[in-house]
mmCIF file of C-alpha atoms in Angstrom:
data_model
loop_
_atom_site.group_PDB
_atom_site.id
_atom_site.type_symbol
_atom_site.label_atom_id
_atom_site.label_comp_id
_atom_site.label_asym_id
_atom_site.label_seq_id
_atom_site.Cartn_x
_atom_site.Cartn_y
_atom_site.Cartn_z
ATOM 1 C CA MET Q 302 -24.562 -16.225 0.747
ATOM 2 C CA SER Q 303 -22.506 -15.895 3.924
ATOM 3 C CA LEU Q 304 -19.271 -14.129 4.740
ATOM 4 C CA ALA Q 305 -16.102 -16.167 5.132
ATOM 5 C CA LEU Q 306 -13.004 -15.078 7.019
ATOM 6 C CA PRO Q 307 -10.244 -13.994 4.590
ATOM 7 C CA PRO Q 308 -6.521 -13.866 5.418
ATOM 8 C CA LEU Q 309 -5.497 -11.390 8.118
ATOM 9 C CA SER Q 310 -2.695 -8.809 8.006
ATOM 10 C CA LEU Q 311 -1.459 -6.066 10.324
ATOM 11 C CA TYR Q 312 -0.618 -2.517 9.276
ATOM 12 C CA VAL Q 313 1.508 -0.442 11.674
ATOM 13 C CA HIS Q 314 1.683 3.303 11.033
ATOM 14 C CA MET Q 315 4.836 5.165 12.083
ATOM 15 C CA PRO Q 316 3.892 8.815 11.569
ATOM 16 C CA TRP Q 317 7.178 10.753 11.668
ATOM 17 C CA CYS Q 318 9.494 11.872 8.858
ATOM 18 C CA VAL Q 319 12.652 13.960 8.845
ATOM 19 C CA ARG Q 320 10.868 16.345 6.476
ATOM 20 C CA LYS Q 321 7.415 16.445 4.870
ATOM 21 C CA CYS Q 322 7.613 16.052 1.081
ATOM 22 C CA PRO Q 323 5.590 18.603 -0.949
ATOM 23 C CA TYR Q 324 3.642 15.888 -2.828
ATOM 24 C CA CYS Q 325 2.799 13.709 0.192
ATOM 25 C CA ASP Q 326 -0.789 13.456 1.434
ATOM 26 C CA PHE Q 327 -0.107 10.605 3.864
ATOM 27 C CA ASN Q 328 -0.488 11.089 7.601
ATOM 28 C CA SER Q 329 3.138 12.082 8.181
ATOM 29 C CA HIS Q 330 4.572 14.703 10.502
ATOM 30 C CA THR Q 331 7.985 16.297 10.892
ATOM 31 C CA ALA Q 332 9.774 14.368 13.604
ATOM 32 C CA PRO Q 333 10.609 16.075 16.908
ATOM 33 C CA GLU Q 334 14.258 16.323 17.896
ATOM 34 C CA LEU Q 335 13.781 13.167 19.921
ATOM 35 C CA VAL Q 336 11.194 10.700 18.580
ATOM 36 C CA PRO Q 337 9.348 9.078 21.534
ATOM 37 C CA GLN Q 338 10.119 5.589 20.283
ATOM 38 C CA ALA Q 339 9.534 3.551 23.431
ATOM 39 C CA GLN Q 340 6.358 5.460 24.313
ATOM 40 C CA TYR Q 341 4.963 4.987 20.822
ATOM 41 C CA ILE Q 342 5.705 1.246 20.792
ATOM 42 C CA ASP Q 343 3.927 0.936 24.146
ATOM 43 C CA ALA Q 344 0.921 2.767 22.672
ATOM 44 C CA LEU Q 345 0.869 0.518 19.607
ATOM 45 C CA LEU Q 346 0.772 -2.615 21.734
ATOM 46 C CA GLU Q 347 -2.057 -1.194 23.849
ATOM 47 C CA ASP Q 348 -3.853 -0.226 20.627
ATOM 48 C CA LEU Q 349 -3.604 -3.740 19.219
ATOM 49 C CA GLN Q 350 -5.589 -5.096 22.136
ATOM 50 C CA ASN Q 351 -8.667 -3.238 20.834
ATOM 51 C CA ASP Q 352 -8.830 -5.393 17.710
ATOM 52 C CA ALA Q 353 -6.903 -8.530 18.671
ATOM 53 C CA SER Q 354 -10.196 -10.405 19.033
ATOM 54 C CA ALA Q 355 -10.806 -9.772 15.308
ATOM 55 C CA ALA Q 356 -8.275 -12.488 14.528
ATOM 56 C CA GLN Q 357 -11.008 -15.032 15.339
ATOM 57 C CA GLY Q 358 -8.534 -17.900 15.246
ATOM 58 C CA ARG Q 359 -6.485 -16.641 12.307
ATOM 59 C CA ALA Q 360 -2.716 -16.170 12.207
ATOM 60 C CA LEU Q 361 -1.160 -13.061 10.677
ATOM 61 C CA THR Q 362 0.031 -13.642 7.111
ATOM 62 C CA SER Q 363 1.826 -10.292 6.827
ATOM 63 C CA ILE Q 364 2.856 -7.196 8.779
ATOM 64 C CA PHE Q 365 3.669 -3.877 7.141
ATOM 65 C CA PHE Q 366 5.418 -0.951 8.825
ATOM 66 C CA GLY Q 367 4.408 2.147 6.868
ATOM 67 C CA GLY Q 368 4.700 5.855 7.388
ATOM 68 C CA GLY Q 369 6.017 8.329 7.724
ATOM 69 C CA THR Q 370 9.459 6.793 7.923
ATOM 70 C CA PRO Q 371 9.514 3.589 10.004
ATOM 71 C CA SER Q 372 13.311 3.393 9.660
ATOM 72 C CA LEU Q 373 13.513 6.305 12.126
ATOM 73 C CA PHE Q 374 12.767 3.650 14.777
ATOM 74 C CA ALA Q 375 15.651 1.597 16.137
ATOM 75 C CA PRO Q 376 15.711 -2.147 15.387
ATOM 76 C CA ASP Q 377 15.316 -3.074 19.053
ATOM 77 C CA GLN Q 378 12.047 -1.117 19.217
ATOM 78 C CA ILE Q 379 10.754 -2.813 16.057
ATOM 79 C CA GLY Q 380 11.718 -6.154 17.569
ATOM 80 C CA ARG Q 381 9.953 -5.325 20.842
ATOM 81 C CA LEU Q 382 6.780 -4.511 18.944
ATOM 82 C CA LEU Q 383 6.904 -7.744 16.936
ATOM 83 C CA GLU Q 384 7.394 -9.783 20.094
ATOM 84 C CA GLY Q 385 4.380 -8.067 21.641
ATOM 85 C CA VAL Q 386 2.224 -8.588 18.547
ATOM 86 C CA ARG Q 387 3.034 -12.296 18.550
ATOM 87 C CA ARG Q 388 1.780 -12.569 22.135
ATOM 88 C CA HIS Q 389 -1.622 -11.295 20.978
ATOM 89 C CA ILE Q 390 -1.948 -12.981 17.557
ATOM 90 C CA PRO Q 391 0.022 -15.955 16.210
ATOM 91 C CA PHE Q 392 2.231 -15.596 13.128
ATOM 92 C CA ASP Q 393 1.847 -17.730 10.019
ATOM 93 C CA PRO Q 394 5.078 -19.760 9.571
ATOM 94 C CA SER Q 395 5.742 -17.969 6.275
ATOM 95 C CA ILE Q 396 4.748 -14.494 7.481
ATOM 96 C CA GLU Q 397 5.988 -11.553 5.404
ATOM 97 C CA ILE Q 398 7.177 -8.600 7.521
ATOM 98 C CA THR Q 399 7.907 -5.441 5.513
ATOM 99 C CA LEU Q 400 9.561 -2.248 6.716
ATOM 100 C CA GLU Q 401 9.417 0.951 4.669
ATOM 101 C CA ALA Q 402 12.730 2.786 4.696
ATOM 102 C CA ASN Q 403 14.065 6.057 3.349
ATOM 103 C CA PRO Q 404 17.582 5.685 1.913
ATOM 104 C CA GLY Q 405 18.491 8.905 3.729
ATOM 105 C CA THR Q 406 17.575 7.651 7.211
ATOM 106 C CA ILE Q 407 19.497 4.388 7.387
ATOM 107 C CA GLU Q 408 22.521 4.195 9.624
ATOM 108 C CA HIS Q 409 25.286 1.886 8.503
ATOM 109 C CA GLY Q 410 24.557 -1.680 9.519
ATOM 110 C CA ARG Q 411 21.035 -1.022 10.777
ATOM 111 C CA PHE Q 412 19.410 -3.361 8.241
ATOM 112 C CA SER Q 413 21.054 -6.332 9.945
ATOM 113 C CA GLY Q 414 19.379 -5.194 13.142
ATOM 114 C CA TYR Q 415 15.970 -5.067 11.459
ATOM 115 C CA ARG Q 416 16.584 -8.559 10.058
ATOM 116 C CA ASP Q 417 17.429 -9.862 13.520
ATOM 117 C CA ALA Q 418 14.248 -8.188 14.842
ATOM 118 C CA GLY Q 419 12.161 -10.222 12.379
ATOM 119 C CA VAL Q 420 11.876 -8.013 9.291
ATOM 120 C CA ASN Q 421 12.254 -10.107 6.124
ATOM 121 C CA ARG Q 422 11.261 -7.601 3.424
ATOM 122 C CA VAL Q 423 12.131 -3.916 2.909
ATOM 123 C CA SER Q 424 10.545 -1.255 0.723
ATOM 124 C CA LEU Q 425 12.949 1.558 -0.186
ATOM 125 C CA GLY Q 426 11.484 4.939 -1.144
ATOM 126 C CA ALA Q 427 13.833 5.731 -4.019
ATOM 127 C CA GLN Q 428 11.287 7.779 -6.080
ATOM 128 C CA THR Q 429 13.886 8.881 -8.668
ATOM 129 C CA PHE Q 430 17.631 8.711 -9.372
ATOM 130 C CA ASN Q 431 17.767 12.220 -10.824
ATOM 131 C CA GLU Q 432 19.461 14.563 -8.334
ATOM 132 C CA GLU Q 433 17.543 17.644 -9.488
ATOM 133 C CA GLN Q 434 14.223 15.790 -9.294
ATOM 134 C CA LEU Q 435 15.036 14.510 -5.804
ATOM 135 C CA LYS Q 436 15.510 18.097 -4.657
ATOM 136 C CA LEU Q 437 12.263 19.213 -6.306
ATOM 137 C CA LEU Q 438 10.452 16.378 -4.525
ATOM 138 C CA GLY Q 439 11.892 17.433 -1.178
ATOM 139 C CA ARG Q 440 13.682 14.127 -0.630
ATOM 140 C CA ILE Q 441 16.496 14.073 1.918
ATOM 141 C CA HIS Q 442 18.561 11.451 0.074
ATOM 142 C CA GLY Q 443 20.719 11.539 -3.026
ATOM 143 C CA ALA Q 444 20.908 8.995 -5.838
ATOM 144 C CA GLY Q 445 24.055 7.476 -4.329
ATOM 145 C CA ASP Q 446 22.262 6.805 -1.057
ATOM 146 C CA ILE Q 447 19.897 4.410 -2.849
ATOM 147 C CA GLY Q 448 22.718 2.188 -4.063
ATOM 148 C CA ARG Q 449 24.416 2.261 -0.660
ATOM 149 C CA ALA Q 450 21.159 1.247 1.042
ATOM 150 C CA VAL Q 451 20.762 -1.669 -1.379
ATOM 151 C CA ASP Q 452 24.344 -2.772 -0.669
ATOM 152 C CA GLU Q 453 23.575 -2.790 3.057
ATOM 153 C CA LEU Q 454 20.383 -4.738 2.453
ATOM 154 C CA ARG Q 455 22.313 -7.447 0.639
ATOM 155 C CA GLN Q 456 25.025 -7.522 3.304
ATOM 156 C CA ALA Q 457 22.235 -8.098 5.829
ATOM 157 C CA GLY Q 458 20.839 -10.972 3.747
ATOM 158 C CA LEU Q 459 17.659 -9.048 2.847
ATOM 159 C CA ASP Q 460 17.417 -9.701 -0.865
ATOM 160 C CA ASN Q 461 13.595 -9.469 -0.880
ATOM 161 C CA PHE Q 462 13.275 -5.712 -1.334
ATOM 162 C CA ASN Q 463 11.062 -3.318 -3.252
ATOM 163 C CA LEU Q 464 12.020 -0.027 -4.860
ATOM 164 C CA ASP Q 465 9.382 2.707 -5.036
ATOM 165 C CA LEU Q 466 9.628 4.837 -8.173
ATOM 166 C CA MET Q 467 7.569 7.771 -9.411
ATOM 167 C CA TYR Q 468 7.086 9.054 -12.948
ATOM 168 C CA GLY Q 469 5.390 12.092 -14.419
ATOM 169 C CA LEU Q 470 7.671 14.258 -12.283
ATOM 170 C CA PRO Q 471 8.038 18.034 -12.799
ATOM 171 C CA ALA Q 472 9.482 18.703 -16.273
ATOM 172 C CA GLN Q 473 10.434 15.022 -16.640
ATOM 173 C CA SER Q 474 10.940 13.715 -20.166
ATOM 174 C CA VAL Q 475 10.036 10.247 -21.421
ATOM 175 C CA ALA Q 476 13.748 9.491 -21.762
ATOM 176 C CA GLN Q 477 14.432 10.563 -18.167
ATOM 177 C CA ALA Q 478 11.663 8.318 -16.855
ATOM 178 C CA ARG Q 479 13.195 5.377 -18.734
ATOM 179 C CA GLN Q 480 16.632 6.172 -17.331
ATOM 180 C CA ASP Q 481 15.180 6.143 -13.808
ATOM 181 C CA LEU Q 482 13.800 2.681 -14.419
ATOM 182 C CA GLU Q 483 17.124 1.466 -15.894
ATOM 183 C CA SER Q 484 18.917 2.753 -12.785
ATOM 184 C CA ALA Q 485 16.456 0.919 -10.547
ATOM 185 C CA LEU Q 486 16.781 -2.331 -12.476
ATOM 186 C CA ALA Q 487 20.574 -2.148 -12.244
ATOM 187 C CA LEU Q 488 20.144 -2.639 -8.479
ATOM 188 C CA GLN Q 489 18.251 -5.909 -9.119
ATOM 189 C CA PRO Q 490 15.269 -5.467 -6.799
ATOM 190 C CA ALA Q 491 12.876 -8.359 -6.218
ATOM 191 C CA HIS Q 492 9.882 -6.040 -6.593
ATOM 192 C CA LEU Q 493 9.223 -2.643 -8.087
ATOM 193 C CA SER Q 494 6.347 -0.232 -7.455
ATOM 194 C CA GLN Q 495 5.887 2.599 -9.922
ATOM 195 C CA TYR Q 496 3.381 5.411 -9.437
ATOM 196 C CA GLN Q 497 2.513 8.486 -11.435
ATOM 197 C CA LEU Q 498 2.899 11.709 -9.461
ATOM 198 C CA THR Q 499 -0.516 13.189 -8.723
ATOM 199 C CA LEU Q 500 -1.307 16.512 -7.081
ATOM 200 C CA GLU Q 501 -3.305 15.582 -4.003
ATOM 201 C CA PRO Q 502 -5.458 18.136 -2.109
ATOM 202 C CA GLY Q 503 -3.820 19.464 1.020
ATOM 203 C CA THR Q 504 -0.260 19.135 -0.294
ATOM 204 C CA VAL Q 505 2.217 21.894 -1.130
ATOM 205 C CA PHE Q 506 2.268 20.795 -4.777
ATOM 206 C CA TYR Q 507 -1.527 21.036 -4.966
ATOM 207 C CA HIS Q 508 -1.503 24.663 -3.833
ATOM 208 C CA ARG Q 509 1.638 25.573 -5.795
ATOM 209 C CA PRO Q 510 1.598 23.095 -8.680
ATOM 210 C CA PRO Q 511 4.820 22.487 -10.592
ATOM 211 C CA ALA Q 512 4.863 22.080 -14.369
ATOM 212 C CA LEU Q 513 4.114 18.408 -15.036
ATOM 213 C CA PRO Q 514 4.522 16.431 -18.290
ATOM 214 C CA GLU Q 515 1.616 16.211 -20.720
ATOM 215 C CA PRO Q 516 -0.821 13.315 -20.117
ATOM 216 C CA ASP Q 517 0.226 11.620 -23.388
ATOM 217 C CA ASP Q 518 3.858 11.694 -22.250
ATOM 218 C CA CYS Q 519 2.897 10.164 -18.903
ATOM 219 C CA TRP Q 520 0.987 7.427 -20.704
ATOM 220 C CA GLN Q 521 4.060 6.750 -22.857
ATOM 221 C CA MET Q 522 6.203 6.538 -19.704
ATOM 222 C CA GLN Q 523 3.853 3.872 -18.347
ATOM 223 C CA ILE Q 524 3.811 1.877 -21.598
ATOM 224 C CA ASP Q 525 7.604 2.031 -21.884
ATOM 225 C CA SER Q 526 7.957 0.849 -18.286
ATOM 226 C CA GLN Q 527 5.598 -2.086 -18.785
ATOM 227 C CA GLU Q 528 7.502 -3.212 -21.874
ATOM 228 C CA LEU Q 529 10.961 -2.823 -20.323
ATOM 229 C CA LEU Q 530 10.030 -4.573 -17.083
ATOM 230 C CA ALA Q 531 8.506 -7.498 -18.983
ATOM 231 C CA THR Q 532 11.779 -8.017 -20.843
ATOM 232 C CA ARG Q 533 13.698 -8.021 -17.538
ATOM 233 C CA GLY Q 534 11.688 -10.789 -15.897
ATOM 234 C CA PHE Q 535 9.165 -8.681 -13.961
ATOM 235 C CA GLU Q 536 5.483 -9.614 -14.043
ATOM 236 C CA GLN Q 537 2.978 -6.799 -13.680
ATOM 237 C CA TYR Q 538 0.368 -8.176 -11.298
ATOM 238 C CA GLU Q 539 -1.295 -4.923 -10.224
ATOM 239 C CA VAL Q 540 -1.691 -1.449 -11.717
ATOM 240 C CA SER Q 541 1.516 -0.155 -10.132
ATOM 241 C CA ALA Q 542 3.270 -3.340 -8.945
ATOM 242 C CA TYR Q 543 5.817 -5.556 -10.706
ATOM 243 C CA ALA Q 544 7.562 -8.589 -9.246
ATOM 244 C CA ARG Q 545 10.040 -11.314 -10.052
ATOM 245 C CA ALA Q 546 8.716 -14.865 -9.760
ATOM 246 C CA GLY Q 547 7.588 -15.624 -6.205
ATOM 247 C CA ARG Q 548 8.176 -12.068 -4.998
ATOM 248 C CA ARG Q 549 4.717 -10.522 -5.078
ATOM 249 C CA SER Q 550 3.868 -8.464 -2.008
ATOM 250 C CA ARG Q 551 1.691 -10.694 0.170
ATOM 251 C CA HIS Q 552 0.575 -7.733 2.249
ATOM 252 C CA ASN Q 553 -0.581 -5.595 -0.663
ATOM 253 C CA LEU Q 554 -2.181 -8.593 -2.366
ATOM 254 C CA ASN Q 555 -4.294 -9.040 0.733
ATOM 255 C CA TYR Q 556 -5.580 -5.473 0.335
ATOM 256 C CA TRP Q 557 -6.388 -5.944 -3.342
ATOM 257 C CA GLN Q 558 -8.076 -9.298 -2.734
ATOM 258 C CA PHE Q 559 -10.336 -7.692 -0.108
ATOM 259 C CA GLY Q 560 -8.669 -9.442 2.787
ATOM 260 C CA ASP Q 561 -8.717 -8.255 6.395
ATOM 261 C CA TYR Q 562 -6.175 -6.048 8.112
ATOM 262 C CA ILE Q 563 -5.858 -4.567 11.561
ATOM 263 C CA GLY Q 564 -4.535 -1.006 11.466
ATOM 264 C CA ILE Q 565 -2.728 0.402 14.503
ATOM 265 C CA GLY Q 566 -0.906 3.691 14.970
ATOM 266 C CA ALA Q 567 -1.796 7.344 14.455
ATOM 267 C CA GLY Q 568 -4.281 7.667 11.596
ATOM 268 C CA ALA Q 569 -4.168 3.952 10.709
ATOM 269 C CA HIS Q 570 -7.131 2.372 8.917
ATOM 270 C CA GLY Q 571 -8.367 -1.187 9.291
ATOM 271 C CA LYS Q 572 -10.858 -3.479 7.559
ATOM 272 C CA LEU Q 573 -12.209 -6.418 9.537
ATOM 273 C CA THR Q 574 -14.710 -9.185 8.848
ATOM 274 C CA ARG Q 575 -16.505 -9.741 12.141
ATOM 275 C CA LEU Q 576 -18.377 -13.025 12.205
ATOM 276 C CA ASP Q 577 -18.587 -12.572 15.981
ATOM 277 C CA GLU Q 578 -20.483 -9.280 15.563
ATOM 278 C CA GLY Q 579 -23.369 -10.229 13.316
ATOM 279 C CA ALA Q 580 -21.385 -11.128 10.181
ATOM 280 C CA ALA Q 581 -20.417 -7.588 9.195
ATOM 281 C CA ILE Q 582 -17.450 -5.845 7.579
ATOM 282 C CA VAL Q 583 -16.153 -3.113 9.862
ATOM 283 C CA ARG Q 584 -13.890 -0.174 8.983
ATOM 284 C CA THR Q 585 -11.766 1.364 11.727
ATOM 285 C CA THR Q 586 -9.744 4.572 11.938
ATOM 286 C CA ARG Q 587 -7.332 5.679 14.658
ATOM 287 C CA VAL Q 588 -6.923 9.288 15.771
ATOM 288 C CA LYS Q 589 -4.662 11.106 13.329
ATOM 289 C CA GLN Q 590 -2.366 13.390 15.326
ATOM 290 C CA PRO Q 591 0.579 11.576 16.964
ATOM 291 C CA ARG Q 592 0.431 13.741 20.089
ATOM 292 C CA GLU Q 593 -3.269 13.017 20.553
ATOM 293 C CA TYR Q 594 -2.732 9.325 19.816
ATOM 294 C CA LEU Q 595 -0.071 9.121 22.521
ATOM 295 C CA SER Q 596 -2.057 11.088 25.100
ATOM 296 C CA ARG Q 597 -5.322 9.147 24.822
ATOM 297 C CA ALA Q 598 -6.228 6.082 26.793
ATOM 298 C CA ALA Q 599 -6.026 2.835 24.827
ATOM 299 C CA ASP Q 600 -9.787 2.483 24.374
ATOM 300 C CA LEU Q 601 -10.084 6.061 23.029
ATOM 301 C CA ARG Q 602 -7.542 5.793 20.205
ATOM 302 C CA VAL Q 603 -10.144 4.510 17.733
ATOM 303 C CA SER Q 604 -11.760 7.638 16.291
ATOM 304 C CA GLU Q 605 -14.217 5.759 14.064
ATOM 305 C CA ARG Q 606 -15.611 2.249 13.872
ATOM 306 C CA ARG Q 607 -18.354 1.773 11.301
ATOM 307 C CA VAL Q 608 -20.116 -1.141 9.662
ATOM 308 C CA VAL Q 609 -19.854 -0.951 5.867
ATOM 309 C CA PRO Q 610 -23.386 -0.752 4.400
ATOM 310 C CA VAL Q 611 -24.252 -3.766 2.251
ATOM 311 C CA GLU Q 612 -24.941 -1.541 -0.760
ATOM 312 C CA ASP Q 613 -21.369 -0.193 -0.590
ATOM 313 C CA LEU Q 614 -19.669 -3.592 -0.645
ATOM 314 C CA PRO Q 615 -19.630 -4.106 -4.454
ATOM 315 C CA PHE Q 616 -17.799 -0.811 -4.993
ATOM 316 C CA GLU Q 617 -15.376 -1.428 -2.133
ATOM 317 C CA PHE Q 618 -14.552 -4.876 -3.503
ATOM 318 C CA MET Q 619 -14.116 -3.603 -7.075
ATOM 319 C CA LEU Q 620 -12.021 -0.641 -5.935
ATOM 320 C CA ASN Q 621 -9.417 -3.221 -4.969
ATOM 321 C CA GLY Q 622 -10.021 -6.289 -7.109
ATOM 322 C CA LEU Q 623 -9.996 -4.480 -10.445
ATOM 323 C CA ARG Q 624 -6.485 -3.193 -9.755
ATOM 324 C CA LEU Q 625 -5.201 -6.750 -10.169
ATOM 325 C CA ILE Q 626 -4.093 -7.538 -13.723
ATOM 326 C CA GLU Q 627 -5.430 -11.098 -13.428
ATOM 327 C CA GLY Q 628 -8.652 -9.862 -11.817
ATOM 328 C CA PHE Q 629 -10.787 -11.955 -9.500
ATOM 329 C CA GLU Q 630 -13.029 -15.024 -9.513
ATOM 330 C CA GLU Q 631 -16.756 -14.903 -8.785
ATOM 331 C CA PRO Q 632 -16.535 -17.081 -5.632
ATOM 332 C CA ALA Q 633 -14.035 -14.624 -4.141
ATOM 333 C CA PHE Q 634 -16.534 -11.791 -4.496
ATOM 334 C CA GLU Q 635 -19.263 -13.869 -2.867
ATOM 335 C CA SER Q 636 -17.223 -15.160 0.074
ATOM 336 C CA ARG Q 637 -15.683 -11.784 0.901
ATOM 337 C CA THR Q 638 -18.815 -9.658 0.606
ATOM 338 C CA GLY Q 639 -21.511 -12.212 1.493
ATOM 339 C CA LEU Q 640 -23.405 -11.173 -1.670
ATOM 340 C CA LEU Q 641 -24.472 -13.165 -4.714
ATOM 341 C CA PHE Q 642 -22.470 -12.344 -7.837
ATOM 342 C CA SER Q 643 -25.755 -11.685 -9.604
ATOM 343 C CA THR Q 644 -25.904 -8.487 -7.522
ATOM 344 C CA LEU Q 645 -23.475 -7.101 -10.106
ATOM 345 C CA ASP Q 646 -25.448 -8.010 -13.234
ATOM 346 C CA ALA Q 647 -26.294 -4.433 -14.226
ATOM 347 C CA PRO Q 648 -22.873 -2.782 -13.754
ATOM 348 C CA ILE Q 649 -21.109 -5.841 -15.222
ATOM 349 C CA ALA Q 650 -23.246 -5.581 -18.368
ATOM 350 C CA GLU Q 651 -22.517 -1.854 -18.648
ATOM 351 C CA ALA Q 652 -18.779 -2.411 -18.183
ATOM 352 C CA GLU Q 653 -18.750 -5.091 -20.874
ATOM 353 C CA ARG Q 654 -20.735 -2.890 -23.242
ATOM 354 C CA LYS Q 655 -18.125 -0.145 -22.825
ATOM 355 C CA GLY Q 656 -15.275 -2.587 -23.429
ATOM 356 C CA LEU Q 657 -13.811 -2.071 -19.952
ATOM 357 C CA LEU Q 658 -14.313 -5.550 -18.467
ATOM 358 C CA GLU Q 659 -13.888 -9.121 -19.688
ATOM 359 C CA HIS Q 660 -13.891 -12.677 -18.327
ATOM 360 C CA ASP Q 661 -12.380 -16.004 -19.260
ATOM 361 C CA ALA Q 662 -13.892 -19.481 -19.482
ATOM 362 C CA HIS Q 663 -13.418 -19.938 -15.715
ATOM 363 C CA ARG Q 664 -15.446 -16.801 -14.910
ATOM 364 C CA ARG Q 665 -12.410 -14.820 -13.802
ATOM 365 C CA TRP Q 666 -13.143 -11.143 -14.355
ATOM 366 C CA ARG Q 667 -10.511 -8.530 -15.159
ATOM 367 C CA ALA Q 668 -10.172 -5.081 -16.640
ATOM 368 C CA THR Q 669 -9.484 -4.943 -20.362
ATOM 369 C CA PRO Q 670 -6.524 -2.817 -21.559
ATOM 370 C CA ASP Q 671 -8.983 0.080 -21.923
ATOM 371 C CA GLY Q 672 -10.367 -0.734 -18.489
ATOM 372 C CA GLN Q 673 -6.869 -0.505 -17.012
ATOM 373 C CA ARG Q 674 -6.267 2.837 -18.699
ATOM 374 C CA PHE Q 675 -9.621 4.223 -17.541
ATOM 375 C CA LEU Q 676 -9.750 2.334 -14.253
ATOM 376 C CA ASN Q 677 -11.530 5.073 -12.310
ATOM 377 C CA ASP Q 678 -14.366 5.083 -14.849
ATOM 378 C CA LEU Q 679 -14.660 1.314 -14.586
ATOM 379 C CA GLN Q 680 -14.686 1.280 -10.792
ATOM 380 C CA GLU Q 681 -17.307 4.047 -10.622
ATOM 381 C CA LEU Q 682 -19.794 1.825 -12.456
ATOM 382 C CA PHE Q 683 -20.064 -0.164 -9.220
ATOM 383 C CA LEU Q 684 -20.958 2.799 -7.011
ATOM 384 C CA PRO Q 685 -24.312 2.369 -5.251
ATOM 385 C CA GLU Q 686 -27.234 4.420 -6.452
ATOM 386 C CA ARG Q 687 -28.039 7.039 -3.847
ATOM 387 C CA SER Q 688 -31.472 8.499 -3.295
ATOM 388 C CA ASP Q 689 -31.665 12.307 -3.094
ATOM 389 C CA SER Q 690 -34.416 12.097 -0.495
#
């Protein structure tokens, strides 16, 4: 088998937030009094030059501004970056450009500026509509700010927006989780992402854990959400993602389908298929600290560039592909890893024996309901065997 070039996306990391949330393990940092917006945009454009050759003739299908809080950056700076990116890599005519935004950091009318800059999709970090829970989570916005942000989105003509929600919050009841979802649906988003709160190492919550709901209650919250969203016209297409017809996130789908993405910005990760470098899949990481990222020369901002070992490719593919409710087809595995599907015979057989994996008549593989519930166990079956020597 041989590798084929998959679609290409761009991830742009904006590392600053007004305040670090106690549950957040992302590379985010409390913003200085004056965010060095112009300097950071200049650094991003210099950074892109390191991996621009990885396009290898492809146009960008999506761009995602993540953080941190990208909405701390003014629309004209976002527009300047997009203009610079286009000079390096062409845009697909139907490119999806998403900006993450915190409802508490949007100035009135700014969404129209982002639209004019080229942004055509927004992801709002709502998390919850419960005022007490918002305070416990360290959020800087109130429930009313979410509705006001949505109103401004619609006034700007940006109806393709996602709401991020969390469940399993401190002391949250099943009924409260359902009310959160009802409040989100009342705003009529095009897409909804819903994640269970987990206590990640290195976070405040990990070192001082709050009282969380019982696992059975969290499972019930997830089941209730799936049922309610299905009745409201939302299709679950990934473990934590639900969309109205035609509104799936192209950028996140590219991750889950083992596509390529250039990652620029402090701490950004990338995954690139390099047919021009011996047909290898390369992982890249940028330096993490914003100050260090800004102070380094352009060619020193990449802290790691490594070729993914062939024996790791099955696990890396399955880590993404098995998150999709509809799963993946065998040719996709072969073209995006360069391996024969028969490489997976042993773990596939074990997964089927345990009732975690199934396929249809067209050889499309997907996690069973049990496989979705115990997804980590299913994915771990594809880990490479390591020698102790």
